[in-house]
Coordinates of C-alpha atoms and ligand atoms in Angstrom, one line a residue:
M23 CA 140.7 -70.4 2.7
D24 CA 143.0 -69.4 5.5
E25 CA 146.5 -68.6 4.4
I26 CA 149.1 -70.5 6.5
E27 CA 151.8 -68.3 7.8
L28 CA 155.3 -69.7 7.3
A29 CA 158.4 -69.1 9.4
K30 CA 161.9 -69.7 8.2
V31 CA 163.6 -72.5 10.2
C32 CA 167.1 -72.3 8.8
E33 CA 169.1 -71.8 5.7
T34 CA 172.1 -73.9 4.5
E35 CA 174.4 -74.1 1.5
F36 CA 174.1 -77.9 1.6
K37 CA 171.2 -79.4 -0.2
E38 CA 171.8 -82.7 1.4
Q39 CA 171.5 -81.1 4.8
A40 CA 168.3 -79.3 3.8
L41 CA 166.8 -82.6 2.7
L42 CA 167.9 -84.3 5.9
F43 CA 166.2 -81.5 7.9
K44 CA 163.1 -81.8 5.8
A45 CA 162.9 -85.5 6.3
V46 CA 163.3 -85.3 10.0
L47 CA 160.7 -82.5 10.4
E48 CA 158.2 -84.3 8.2
Q49 CA 158.6 -87.4 10.4
E50 CA 157.3 -85.1 13.1
G51 CA 154.2 -84.4 11.1
M52 CA 155.2 -80.9 10.0
D53 CA 154.6 -79.5 6.6
V54 CA 157.9 -78.4 5.3
M55 CA 158.5 -76.0 2.4
V56 CA 162.0 -75.9 0.9
K57 CA 163.0 -72.9 -1.1
G58 CA 166.1 -72.8 -3.2
L59 CA 166.5 -76.4 -4.3
E60 CA 165.6 -75.5 -7.8
A61 CA 167.9 -72.6 -8.0
S62 CA 170.3 -74.3 -10.3
A63 CA 167.5 -75.3 -12.7
L64 CA 166.6 -71.6 -13.0
G65 CA 170.1 -70.6 -13.8
D66 CA 171.0 -67.2 -12.4
A67 CA 167.5 -65.9 -12.2
L68 CA 167.6 -65.8 -8.5
D69 CA 169.7 -63.3 -6.7
G70 CA 172.3 -64.0 -4.1
A71 CA 174.1 -67.1 -2.9
D72 CA 173.0 -70.6 -3.7
V73 CA 171.3 -71.1 -0.4
V74 CA 168.5 -73.5 0.5
E75 CA 165.9 -72.2 3.0
L76 CA 163.4 -74.3 5.0
F77 CA 160.0 -73.0 6.1
V78 CA 157.4 -74.5 8.3
P79 CA 154.0 -73.2 9.5
V80 CA 154.6 -70.6 12.3
V81 CA 153.0 -72.9 14.9
Y82 CA 155.8 -75.4 14.4
A83 CA 158.7 -72.9 14.1
D84 CA 160.1 -73.2 17.6
R85 CA 160.0 -77.0 17.6
A86 CA 161.5 -77.1 14.2
K87 CA 164.4 -74.8 15.0
Q88 CA 165.1 -76.8 18.1
M89 CA 165.2 -80.0 16.1
V90 CA 167.5 -78.5 13.5
D91 CA 169.8 -77.3 16.3
E92 CA 169.9 -80.7 17.7
I93 CA 170.9 -82.2 14.4
L94 CA 173.6 -79.6 13.9
A95 CA 174.9 -80.2 17.4
E96 CA 175.2 -84.0 16.7
D97 CA 176.7 -83.7 13.3
G98 CA 179.0 -80.8 13.7
E99 CA 179.9 -80.3 10.1
P100 CA 178.4 -81.9 7.0
I101 CA 180.0 -85.2 6.1
P102 CA 182.7 -84.8 3.4
A103 CA 183.1 -87.4 0.6
W104 CA 184.7 -90.5 2.2
T105 CA 186.0 -93.9 1.3
C106 CA 184.4 -96.8 3.1
E107 CA 186.3 -99.7 4.6
C108 CA 184.7 -101.8 1.9
G109 CA 186.5 -99.7 -0.7
E110 CA 183.6 -97.8 -2.2
S111 CA 183.5 -94.1 -2.5
V112 CA 180.6 -92.4 -0.7
D113 CA 179.4 -88.9 -1.8
E114 CA 179.5 -86.0 0.7
G115 CA 176.5 -85.6 2.9
F116 CA 175.9 -89.4 3.4
F117 CA 176.4 -91.0 6.8
V118 CA 176.0 -94.6 5.6
C119 CA 177.8 -96.4 2.8
W120 CA 175.5 -97.1 -0.1
S121 CA 177.1 -100.4 -0.7
C122 CA 177.6 -102.1 2.7
Q123 CA 175.6 -99.8 5.0
A124 CA 178.6 -99.2 7.2
E125 CA 178.5 -95.9 9.1
Y126 CA 180.8 -93.0 8.3
K127 CA 184.0 -93.0 10.3
P128 CA 186.2 -89.9 10.1
A129 CA 189.7 -90.6 8.8
E130 CA 192.3 -90.8 11.6
Ligands
ZN375 ZN1 181.0 -99.8 2.5

């Protein structure tokens, strides 16, 4: 069996962001491996910061990095926790209200 060579696409401290990237890349038909999501479950067994890393097969690496860059360019920073106009509190990292589906609007 051939071993698939993986390339790191990006790393982020934000698990929600890592999961967003994974979902987007998987929609493109890529196999995505996420490393670091289980770090908290393993306690302090892992060295270093609590960082999530995304890997894809090397053949997809350029395309994947490009897509991640595009997402980052669009979003700027991860969404902070916010209060929707319907009054519900939405957790950080979510663009859409879980209750009324309204999109995130930065406070003015
Ligand atoms: Zn709402």
